[in-house]
XYZ file of C-alpha atoms in Angstrom:
732
model
C -64.934 48.065 57.996
C -62.321 45.365 58.579
C -63.691 42.058 59.887
C -61.948 38.927 61.095
C -63.194 35.621 62.430
C -61.818 32.495 63.981
C -60.493 29.785 61.769
C -63.833 27.983 61.841
C -65.541 30.989 60.403
C -65.226 32.202 56.867
C -64.161 35.717 55.842
C -62.665 37.640 52.952
C -61.693 41.186 52.070
C -63.133 42.841 48.997
C -61.133 45.749 47.620
C -61.541 47.754 44.418
C -59.644 50.352 42.329
C -61.550 52.966 40.308
C -60.177 55.341 37.637
C -61.186 58.930 37.969
C -60.215 61.857 35.794
C -59.204 65.443 36.331
C -58.511 67.217 33.072
C -56.189 64.989 31.090
C -54.413 63.478 34.109
C -55.859 60.132 35.159
C -55.482 58.847 38.684
C -56.504 55.783 40.651
C -58.807 55.701 43.652
C -59.481 52.527 45.634
C -62.409 51.549 47.852
C -61.907 48.923 50.531
C -64.920 46.743 51.197
C -65.255 43.961 53.708
C -67.944 41.381 53.814
C -68.681 38.639 56.279
C -69.881 35.410 54.706
C -71.512 32.755 56.814
C -70.186 29.449 55.619
C -72.628 26.896 54.349
C -72.906 23.535 56.134
C -71.128 21.978 53.151
C -68.253 24.411 53.453
C -67.951 23.660 57.166
C -67.962 19.931 56.490
C -65.229 20.255 53.880
C -63.108 22.211 56.376
C -63.554 19.600 59.056
C -62.667 16.851 56.606
C -59.502 18.684 55.627
C -58.409 18.998 59.234
C -58.330 15.191 59.447
C -55.868 14.833 56.551
C -52.254 14.223 57.632
C -49.303 14.044 55.204
C -46.641 11.729 56.508
C -43.153 13.149 56.766
C -40.460 11.204 54.939
C -36.738 11.533 55.121
C -36.255 11.073 51.360
C -38.448 11.818 48.392
C -40.939 9.051 47.805
C -40.334 6.794 44.816
C -43.949 7.491 43.883
C -43.521 11.266 44.100
C -45.867 13.242 41.913
C -45.333 16.472 40.015
C -47.216 19.343 41.637
C -48.569 21.830 39.115
C -49.329 25.312 40.373
C -50.601 26.599 37.032
C -48.791 28.478 34.302
C -48.717 32.159 35.282
C -47.600 34.727 32.759
C -44.427 36.725 33.317
C -46.505 39.696 34.532
C -48.549 37.499 36.872
C -45.330 36.030 38.281
C -43.971 39.558 38.734
C -47.090 40.540 40.698
C -46.510 37.598 43.038
C -42.828 38.512 43.449
C -43.776 42.066 44.412
C -46.167 40.740 47.090
C -43.682 38.210 48.466
C -40.912 40.792 48.565
C -43.187 43.114 50.533
C -44.148 40.341 52.999
C -40.486 39.380 53.510
C -39.339 42.939 54.301
C -42.205 45.378 54.959
C -39.884 48.222 55.977
C -37.956 48.127 52.680
C -41.222 47.839 50.768
C -42.586 50.995 52.371
C -39.515 52.893 51.160
C -39.754 51.443 47.652
C -43.431 52.336 47.421
C -43.030 55.908 48.614
C -39.801 56.701 46.757
C -40.804 55.096 43.462
C -39.903 56.897 40.242
C -43.218 55.861 38.707
C -44.769 59.221 37.740
C -48.339 57.908 37.675
C -47.974 56.497 41.190
C -46.469 59.751 42.483
C -49.318 61.706 40.895
C -51.855 59.548 42.739
C -49.944 60.017 46.013
C -50.190 63.772 45.564
C -53.819 63.738 44.532
C -54.928 61.595 47.462
C -52.721 63.407 49.964
C -50.796 60.288 50.884
C -48.574 60.982 53.864
C -45.363 59.389 52.700
C -43.582 59.673 56.038
C -46.476 58.099 57.892
C -46.817 55.352 55.296
C -43.130 54.453 55.589
C -43.501 54.379 59.358
C -46.583 52.147 59.126
C -44.706 49.577 57.048
C -42.000 49.365 59.703
C -44.661 48.085 62.121
C -45.939 45.253 59.955
C -44.731 41.748 60.798
C -42.721 39.672 58.380
C -45.033 37.143 56.738
C -44.321 33.918 54.870
C -44.589 33.984 51.084
C -47.640 33.235 49.006
C -47.695 30.294 46.598
C -49.561 30.189 43.293
C -52.623 27.951 43.003
C -53.837 27.110 39.513
C -57.528 27.188 40.541
C -57.174 30.678 42.009
C -55.288 31.793 38.889
C -58.185 30.547 36.785
C -60.765 32.408 38.900
C -58.702 35.625 38.865
C -58.136 35.523 35.097
C -61.817 35.004 34.346
C -62.780 37.951 36.535
C -60.176 40.223 34.902
C -61.433 39.161 31.472
C -65.013 39.893 32.557
C -64.015 43.410 33.679
C -62.222 43.952 30.393
C -65.052 42.759 28.152
C -67.823 44.498 30.134
C -65.659 47.536 30.963
C -66.254 47.735 34.711
C -64.411 47.382 38.004
C -65.826 45.560 40.971
C -65.952 42.342 42.906
C -69.333 41.256 41.603
C -69.118 39.798 38.121
C -71.263 40.962 35.215
C -73.312 37.770 35.718
C -73.919 38.573 39.397
C -71.258 36.149 40.667
C -69.267 36.970 43.795
C -65.730 36.082 44.723
C -66.551 32.897 46.655
C -68.774 31.639 43.859
C -66.038 32.201 41.318
C -63.289 30.430 43.237
C -65.640 27.545 44.093
C -66.585 27.224 40.434
C -62.895 27.156 39.533
C -62.485 24.147 41.893
C -60.794 25.884 44.822
C -62.934 24.339 47.577
C -62.414 23.545 51.204
C -61.051 27.027 51.916
C -61.199 28.678 55.301
C -60.363 32.186 54.186
C -60.621 34.163 50.951
C -59.575 37.637 49.876
C -59.633 39.621 46.674
C -57.990 42.759 45.272
C -58.857 44.300 41.942
C -57.117 47.170 40.155
C -58.703 47.450 36.734
C -57.109 50.765 35.771
C -53.423 50.015 36.328
C -50.698 51.502 34.150
C -48.339 48.582 34.799
C -47.881 45.684 37.219
C -45.826 47.917 39.509
C -48.363 50.745 39.282
C -51.118 48.304 40.250
C -49.017 47.018 43.154
C -48.471 50.579 44.375
C -52.176 51.340 44.252
C -53.155 48.184 46.111
C -50.443 48.142 48.770
C -50.530 51.874 49.495
C -54.339 51.790 49.348
C -54.635 55.275 47.888
C -58.089 56.801 48.225
C -59.793 58.396 51.225
C -61.758 55.362 52.390
C -58.955 52.990 51.467
C -56.580 54.887 53.738
C -58.985 54.262 56.606
C -59.643 50.560 56.011
C -56.370 49.463 54.298
C -58.218 46.393 53.004
C -55.942 45.820 50.009
C -52.804 46.165 52.100
C -54.131 43.728 54.710
C -54.675 41.127 51.989
C -51.129 41.551 50.668
C -49.248 42.031 53.932
C -51.462 39.908 56.216
C -50.757 42.104 59.200
C -54.193 41.355 60.685
C -56.147 38.119 60.925
C -55.146 34.807 59.483
C -52.330 34.457 56.996
C -53.096 33.637 53.380
C -50.980 30.847 51.928
C -52.157 30.691 48.297
C -52.951 33.227 45.621
C -54.051 33.499 42.032
C -53.259 36.527 39.879
C -55.062 37.168 36.618
C -53.948 40.007 34.335
C -55.692 41.152 31.180
C -54.469 43.867 28.815
C -56.089 46.651 26.825
C -53.318 48.605 25.088
C -54.213 52.211 24.416
C -57.065 52.248 26.944
C -58.596 55.691 27.372
C -60.008 57.258 30.549
C -63.362 55.609 29.940
C -61.978 52.112 29.612
C -60.491 49.611 31.978
C -56.824 48.959 31.381
C -54.225 49.000 30.127
C -53.509 46.449 32.911
C -56.534 44.823 34.533
C -55.413 42.998 37.654
C -57.270 40.580 39.930
C -55.632 38.983 42.994
C -57.514 36.131 44.679
C -56.110 35.002 48.063
C -56.930 31.749 49.832
C -56.081 29.469 52.734
C -56.937 25.776 52.984
C -54.461 24.592 55.592
C -51.857 23.556 52.979
C -48.291 24.804 53.034
C -45.784 25.107 50.223
C -42.180 25.438 49.234
C -42.334 28.077 46.495
C -40.011 30.263 44.492
C -38.906 31.214 41.024
C -36.096 30.054 38.763
C -34.680 32.996 36.867
C -31.657 34.447 35.173
C -30.691 37.627 36.925
C -29.769 39.418 33.714
C -29.577 42.861 35.311
C -27.925 41.638 38.537
C -30.572 43.232 40.785
C -31.226 40.050 42.792
C -34.892 40.163 41.827
C -37.072 38.506 39.223
C -37.944 40.682 36.229
C -40.139 40.003 33.211
C -38.264 37.898 30.699
C -35.890 36.342 33.220
C -37.926 33.244 34.123
C -36.535 29.830 33.217
C -39.010 27.071 32.425
C -38.555 23.344 32.481
C -36.231 23.123 35.503
C -37.014 20.189 37.806
C -37.147 21.153 41.499
C -36.785 18.147 43.804
C -36.885 18.309 47.627
C -35.036 15.730 49.690
C -38.265 14.532 51.321
C -41.971 14.630 50.735
C -44.333 13.274 48.136
C -44.036 15.937 45.447
C -41.616 17.586 43.053
C -42.182 20.438 40.591
C -41.131 21.639 37.145
C -40.789 25.376 36.751
C -43.526 26.961 34.666
C -43.154 29.220 31.635
C -42.491 32.234 33.853
C -40.043 30.260 36.030
C -42.196 29.795 39.150
C -42.871 26.614 41.077
C -44.702 25.332 44.170
C -44.354 22.076 46.161
C -46.640 20.971 49.052
C -44.669 20.549 52.276
C -47.449 20.074 54.830
C -46.280 17.721 57.519
C -42.595 18.224 56.796
C -40.168 19.857 59.198
C -36.498 20.446 59.784
C -33.889 21.078 57.154
C -34.743 20.464 53.523
C -32.337 19.992 50.636
C -33.751 21.190 47.332
C -32.109 20.367 44.001
C -32.557 22.086 40.632
C -31.771 20.094 37.486
C -32.269 20.671 33.781
C -32.169 23.790 31.649
C -29.085 25.859 32.494
C -28.353 23.600 35.476
C -26.131 21.205 33.575
C -24.766 20.239 36.962
C -27.467 19.762 39.642
C -27.601 22.656 42.082
C -28.706 21.920 45.679
C -29.711 24.528 48.253
C -30.673 24.104 51.916
C -33.691 25.631 53.570
C -35.192 25.287 57.051
C -38.881 24.578 57.361
C -40.579 26.776 59.933
C -43.539 24.646 60.791
C -46.966 25.359 59.359
C -46.052 28.084 56.941
C -44.807 28.578 53.383
C -41.118 29.006 52.606
C -39.482 30.565 49.510
C -36.381 29.394 47.709
C -35.261 30.943 44.404
C -32.764 29.457 41.987
C -30.497 31.633 39.863
C -27.922 29.765 37.760
C -24.434 31.227 37.584
C -25.128 32.590 34.138
C -23.778 35.872 32.843
C -26.055 38.848 32.665
C -27.078 40.638 29.504
C -24.145 42.175 27.654
C -24.109 45.931 27.015
C -23.550 46.793 23.353
C -21.254 49.762 22.621
C -20.506 50.256 18.933
C -21.925 50.827 16.468
C -24.707 52.601 18.407
C -28.302 51.578 17.870
C -29.926 52.838 14.643
C -26.664 54.340 13.384
C -26.028 55.179 9.701
C -22.569 54.153 8.503
C -20.696 55.314 5.403
C -18.361 52.322 5.142
C -18.774 48.603 4.520
C -16.214 47.506 7.104
C -17.776 47.652 10.566
C -16.024 47.365 13.932
C -18.219 45.921 16.685
C -17.564 46.400 20.400
C -19.406 45.438 23.591
C -18.927 45.517 27.361
C -17.487 42.742 29.492
C -19.666 40.179 31.232
C -20.580 40.825 34.863
C -19.374 37.294 35.591
C -16.106 35.802 34.348
C -16.771 34.773 30.762
C -15.048 31.924 28.981
C -16.060 33.348 25.607
C -18.612 35.518 23.812
C -21.137 34.740 21.111
C -21.695 37.282 18.318
C -24.542 37.248 15.799
C -25.126 39.527 12.826
C -28.377 39.192 10.883
C -30.360 40.922 8.157
C -33.617 40.674 10.098
C -34.696 41.605 13.588
C -35.763 38.008 14.365
C -32.273 36.698 13.452
C -33.671 34.187 11.011
C -31.131 35.115 8.341
C -27.689 35.047 9.961
C -24.920 36.896 8.129
C -22.135 36.000 10.555
C -21.964 34.030 13.786
C -18.994 33.437 16.054
C -19.193 31.840 19.514
C -15.445 31.460 20.064
C -14.578 35.102 20.767
C -12.346 35.818 23.741
C -12.250 39.559 23.227
C -15.086 42.067 23.330
C -14.747 43.182 19.719
C -14.928 41.874 16.183
C -14.596 43.362 12.670
C -16.879 42.346 9.798
C -15.941 43.397 6.203
C -17.841 43.610 2.919
C -21.314 44.423 4.180
C -23.872 45.529 1.602
C -24.809 49.098 0.972
C -28.338 50.272 1.646
C -28.906 47.387 4.035
C -30.035 47.411 7.647
C -28.317 44.913 9.921
C -29.020 43.680 13.433
C -26.430 42.450 15.933
C -26.405 40.999 19.429
C -23.971 39.407 21.853
C -24.121 36.919 24.701
C -21.564 35.628 27.166
C -20.726 32.149 28.392
C -19.568 31.116 31.844
C -18.841 27.711 33.270
C -22.592 27.449 33.936
C -23.495 27.982 30.285
C -24.665 30.672 27.921
C -26.449 33.775 29.142
C -29.212 35.535 27.258
C -28.542 37.571 24.161
C -28.545 41.312 24.512
C -31.367 43.252 22.951
C -30.336 43.741 19.323
C -28.899 46.945 17.950
C -29.411 47.940 14.351
C -27.375 49.961 11.892
C -27.662 50.836 8.228
C -24.927 51.010 5.599
C -25.674 54.233 3.705
C -23.109 55.118 1.045
C -24.481 57.805 -1.269
C -24.870 57.042 -4.984
C -23.368 59.377 -7.627
C -25.126 62.509 -8.825
C -26.538 62.739 -12.373
C -26.196 65.628 -14.870
C -28.969 66.094 -17.464
C -28.053 66.716 -21.119
C -31.045 66.726 -23.486
C -33.464 68.352 -23.839
C -32.089 71.446 -22.152
C -34.125 73.179 -19.523
C -36.986 75.341 -20.839
C -36.671 73.972 -24.389
C -39.452 73.507 -26.950
C -39.856 70.104 -28.616
C -41.987 69.693 -31.740
C -42.348 65.960 -31.395
C -44.408 63.754 -29.102
C -41.592 61.249 -28.927
C -38.553 62.411 -26.981
C -35.252 60.721 -26.179
C -33.991 62.006 -22.847
C -30.214 61.887 -22.308
C -27.905 62.404 -19.353
C -24.234 62.012 -18.472
C -22.771 58.910 -16.855
C -20.974 60.863 -14.184
C -19.700 57.855 -12.258
C -18.399 54.555 -13.708
C -19.803 52.704 -10.699
C -23.394 53.627 -11.521
C -25.199 50.332 -12.167
C -28.500 51.641 -13.461
C -30.631 54.752 -13.607
C -34.149 55.818 -12.786
C -35.785 58.491 -14.920
C -39.050 60.228 -14.092
C -41.206 62.308 -16.431
C -44.087 64.295 -14.989
C -46.529 67.130 -15.753
C -46.005 68.352 -12.193
C -42.661 69.979 -11.446
C -42.956 68.753 -7.837
C -43.487 65.135 -8.988
C -46.571 64.486 -6.874
C -48.602 62.569 -9.458
C -48.936 61.619 -13.141
C -45.394 60.239 -13.103
C -43.955 58.110 -15.902
C -40.998 56.140 -14.525
C -38.408 53.606 -15.586
C -35.883 52.376 -13.016
C -34.280 49.614 -15.111
C -32.086 51.708 -17.403
C -28.456 50.742 -17.852
C -27.903 53.203 -20.687
C -27.972 56.989 -20.303
C -30.999 57.534 -22.534
C -34.719 56.877 -22.398
C -37.343 57.433 -25.077
C -40.921 58.385 -24.181
C -43.504 58.168 -26.972
C -47.067 59.317 -27.543
C -46.705 62.388 -25.364
C -49.659 64.718 -25.214
C -49.349 67.747 -27.458
C -49.077 71.288 -26.098
C -47.986 70.082 -22.659
C -45.298 71.244 -20.230
C -43.218 68.340 -18.935
C -40.501 67.945 -16.288
C -37.871 65.257 -15.902
C -35.151 64.113 -13.527
C -32.786 61.161 -13.129
C -31.225 59.270 -10.203
C -28.387 56.743 -10.246
C -28.242 53.379 -8.470
C -24.885 52.247 -7.190
C -23.817 49.666 -4.667
C -27.310 48.884 -3.524
C -28.579 52.444 -3.028
C -30.362 55.119 -5.047
C -28.678 58.505 -5.079
C -30.341 61.889 -5.017
C -32.300 63.030 -8.012
C -30.683 65.368 -10.471
C -31.812 68.930 -11.102
C -35.269 69.160 -12.654
C -35.409 70.194 -16.330
C -38.551 71.290 -18.109
C -39.595 71.348 -21.757
C -42.721 72.047 -23.798
C -44.200 69.673 -26.374
C -45.711 71.671 -29.246
C -47.600 70.039 -32.080
C -45.984 70.580 -35.541
C -47.697 70.763 -38.912
C -48.625 67.536 -40.679
C -46.561 66.473 -43.723
C -47.282 68.129 -47.070
C -48.927 66.214 -49.890
C -46.218 64.075 -51.564
C -44.838 64.794 -55.052
C -45.044 61.707 -57.305
C -41.853 60.790 -59.235
C -42.280 57.358 -60.860
C -44.063 55.994 -62.788
C -45.017 58.999 -64.933
C -48.645 59.815 -65.576
C -50.355 57.931 -68.424
C -47.307 55.721 -68.911
C -47.663 52.477 -70.920
C -45.662 49.607 -69.484
C -44.790 46.146 -70.663
C -43.841 44.777 -67.239
C -45.850 44.079 -64.085
C -43.100 44.729 -61.526
C -43.047 48.496 -60.983
C -41.062 50.833 -58.716
C -43.173 53.603 -57.179
C -41.167 56.652 -56.034
C -42.308 59.936 -54.449
C -41.069 62.759 -52.198
C -42.638 64.539 -49.240
C -41.809 67.379 -46.852
C -42.139 67.582 -43.034
C -39.902 70.451 -41.929
C -40.262 70.156 -38.102
C -40.217 66.457 -37.454
C -39.485 63.376 -39.559
C -41.982 61.353 -41.518
C -42.666 58.077 -39.734
C -44.828 56.282 -42.327
C -46.110 56.415 -45.919
C -49.415 55.350 -47.473
C -49.666 53.960 -51.057
C -52.926 53.120 -52.824
C -53.232 51.447 -56.276
C -56.669 50.981 -57.825
C -58.212 50.208 -61.189
C -60.892 52.802 -60.344
C -60.231 56.531 -60.533
C -62.293 57.063 -57.326
C -60.272 54.428 -55.467
C -63.454 52.605 -54.471
C -61.518 49.363 -54.636
C -57.844 48.572 -54.265
C -55.503 46.191 -55.978
C -52.767 47.279 -53.575
C -52.721 49.227 -50.311
C -49.951 49.647 -47.709
C -50.126 52.171 -44.825
C -46.860 51.239 -43.110
C -44.208 51.998 -45.722
C -41.019 53.307 -44.092
C -39.384 54.861 -47.213
C -40.794 56.986 -50.067
C -40.272 54.080 -52.425
C -41.820 50.664 -52.869
C -41.845 47.918 -55.545
C -45.170 46.322 -56.466
C -45.283 43.008 -58.345
C -47.847 40.943 -60.219
C -50.119 43.704 -61.491
C -52.466 42.407 -64.177
C -51.494 42.790 -67.845
C -53.854 44.674 -70.114
C -55.159 46.908 -67.306
C -55.000 50.592 -66.482
C -54.179 51.512 -62.862
C -54.248 54.675 -60.704
C -52.024 55.472 -57.706
C -51.544 58.075 -54.999
C -49.685 58.462 -51.673
C -49.695 60.402 -48.410
C -47.250 60.683 -45.471
C -47.436 60.690 -41.700
C -45.472 62.361 -38.900
C -46.107 62.572 -35.168
C -48.985 64.994 -35.817
C -50.787 62.534 -38.075
C -51.461 61.889 -41.784
C -51.083 64.662 -44.319
C -53.097 65.118 -47.551
C -53.045 62.686 -50.454
C -50.874 63.470 -53.456
C -52.253 64.010 -56.962
C -53.440 60.902 -58.769
C -51.469 59.294 -61.603
C -52.392 56.509 -64.024
C -50.489 53.914 -66.048
C -51.289 50.973 -68.333
C -49.672 47.577 -68.654
C -50.202 46.440 -72.295
C -51.740 42.996 -72.891
C -49.780 39.802 -72.641
C -51.266 36.937 -74.600
C -49.794 33.632 -73.544
C -51.792 30.477 -73.948
C -49.678 27.858 -72.229
C -51.561 24.905 -73.651
C -51.323 26.026 -77.289
C -48.053 27.963 -77.085
C -45.495 26.977 -79.681
C -42.766 28.883 -77.785
C -41.156 26.952 -74.939
C -41.254 28.898 -71.682
C -38.121 30.211 -70.032
C -36.327 32.748 -72.266
C -32.601 32.842 -71.568
C -30.775 36.153 -71.943
C -26.996 36.274 -71.859
C -25.392 38.382 -70.622
C -27.964 40.058 -68.407
C -27.205 42.836 -67.485
C -25.773 43.730 -70.842
C -23.740 46.660 -72.146
C -22.878 45.988 -75.841
C -24.601 42.800 -76.910
C -27.074 40.228 -75.639
C -28.112 36.784 -76.828
C -31.750 35.577 -76.743
C -32.298 31.826 -76.511
C -35.699 30.265 -77.058
C -37.234 27.006 -78.324
C -40.127 26.267 -80.726
C -42.435 23.279 -80.450
C -43.288 23.546 -84.158
C -42.173 25.616 -87.143
C -43.350 29.215 -87.095
C -42.562 32.824 -87.984
C -41.111 34.680 -84.983
C -41.017 38.405 -84.025
C -38.445 39.447 -81.416
C -38.492 43.003 -79.905
C -36.656 45.077 -77.316
C -39.118 47.449 -75.581
C -38.138 50.331 -73.300
C -39.773 51.324 -70.027
C -42.256 53.598 -71.847
C -43.487 50.613 -73.873
C -41.809 51.689 -77.124
C -40.136 49.104 -79.323
C -36.498 50.182 -79.811
C -35.236 47.086 -81.728
C -37.108 44.461 -83.758
C -36.171 41.220 -85.586
C -38.488 39.021 -87.792
C -37.590 35.372 -88.455
C -39.700 33.700 -91.234
C -40.688 30.012 -90.986
C -37.946 28.770 -88.750
C -37.977 25.090 -87.678
C -39.042 23.598 -84.347
C -35.814 23.581 -82.391
C -33.688 25.701 -80.075
C -32.729 29.085 -81.519
C -30.204 31.756 -80.621
C -30.533 35.393 -81.767
C -27.974 38.171 -81.146
C -28.944 41.795 -80.469
C -26.631 44.804 -80.599
C -27.445 46.868 -77.498
C -24.534 49.297 -77.716
C -26.769 52.168 -78.809
C -29.325 51.682 -76.035
C -29.053 53.814 -72.840
C -28.824 52.399 -69.352
C -32.196 51.188 -68.076
C -34.676 48.347 -67.815
C -36.035 46.784 -71.030
C -38.424 44.028 -71.976
C -37.576 41.259 -74.492
C -40.784 40.160 -76.220
C -40.945 37.016 -78.417
C -44.132 36.360 -80.491
C -44.860 33.216 -82.548
C -48.115 31.775 -83.792
C -50.241 33.967 -81.592
C -48.198 33.194 -78.481
C -46.102 35.760 -76.599
C -43.402 35.373 -73.966
C -41.514 38.158 -72.076
C -38.291 38.543 -70.135
C -36.553 41.499 -68.421
C -33.222 42.847 -69.718
C -31.017 45.271 -67.797
C -28.599 47.431 -69.788
C -25.744 49.006 -67.882
C -23.139 51.294 -69.492
């Protein structure tokens, strides 16, 4: 039931929207509720006190004028107010917009609730034009808290989850002294417009009878609301069991105050109406008389008290895009709100033409083109960036007179973002929404060389090779996998500048697959064909054959060359193992090396007068083979007592190497008999000279070596129980 009272009584309308479901198609139903509240004595006293307040009219703005703050509505909350004020200013046009809307969810609800579109349009033609509503920050606060409560507790209604009612909430928010209140809620709205349709059409059986929501918005019955607060909460992805995605509360009020209100916005789409994102904040709005001025909020709206003012009013906008103050005239119609919007002569949003959004381009030189400004432009501003936020600018030019520009030398495999804005005599317009494009120049193809497809490799180390099919290829990526589809177990190297890659320690008896891609000019090309090969384990190396030294050899030197041979027919030997021991069971070692790279090694400083034993084994990729046979050798004793030696150390042989003759130089500390011998590698003396009782001095002895074969020999000098050795090389 719809109730109204005199101004000294208190009333409000309570209206709700509920989401119902049929199958998978949600729809909105609304229930209009009215409630008569008897004002408390305190409320009546506040009303009477307000009636005694009179604001003096002034011809010019007071020097002590204060800024009036109406709150800071969001862009969506401002849009909700603009929808309501547009409807109040022209009900007939609003009825057509509501019924002919392209909003599919709204049209579905009209069908479901059997809304008579013709009758609804006709009804709106009968409604009187009403003055606009002005935002009040206290009502905004109350509305927001109620929308948040419905979101958090997932309900729709006028009573809060804590039992609060509308009047309690607005009083708590500080909106006191009111004579009338009203409230609309639409907690299951698809958008701000969808919520407006539901509330102003009042879809739902009972709502169509009472029209409580519509009465609040249009004020076609009862007293006229002058102030409003809109609170919108969001729940993206809300399902049929949840409030949202837009949860809207509208709280209406009247306290006997009247306002100049409006919105400052850039009409980017030239539709002569405020849209989300068009609001301009920080613009100072100054009337020619009164005690207040305003600064537009974040969403562009403003409100200025004008109670007590009459006649013509000059209103000036300064700041922001209004580099030159803009003044508009408006007539005050007595005790009612008036609306005055400011739209600077800024250009609208520019339409981008080429390259199209999300285009892939095969060249690095890009031609950009855009549409002309809707208003005469002095020049255009172009920005090209490597990020969507335009933090990294590649090129910027704000001096363009034409609607095109060419940018060379862009990078391959890069995504770019571009936007344009226009400038008029009033200043710069907003940038267009950015377009993106990607430079995508294909990299060269790769041809595989080795190993061929379906080959068998008897090595667990493989060097893959491929052709460098394009000189511009900067690097390559090779993949090796046990899965021919390359889903997992992938070995990869993407840093290769050469056309080969070696993989080691591969698992034996395994099928492997490989492919290669080339990187050129910032982009990876397609992978090559996939080749496969099998890794089969070969036999281990055979036991080595020992060459030198011979078995049971007697030696006079302690620097010995060990030489052997081994066989590994399938794959190469990668290491050799040599052991030398003075025990036949090799329980201890005098020498051991397991990392010899050739089948030959020289061992020094073996002890004189000892017998030694040696053996070897070899290793390939399959592992170590068997040890060779064991051989032994003896180094005959060397008796040198340095303290008692009568032979000076440091034999000098000249020439060395020798072919025909060599000279032995030595020195005695005291007279002695001296034996000088040349001993071959088998330890056999091949030449001998005895010098009886020679004096203590330097001596030189000549040996004829012309009959001796090429090889290594030992010169041994003995005197008085002392022995000294030196190596002689004979070369023919």
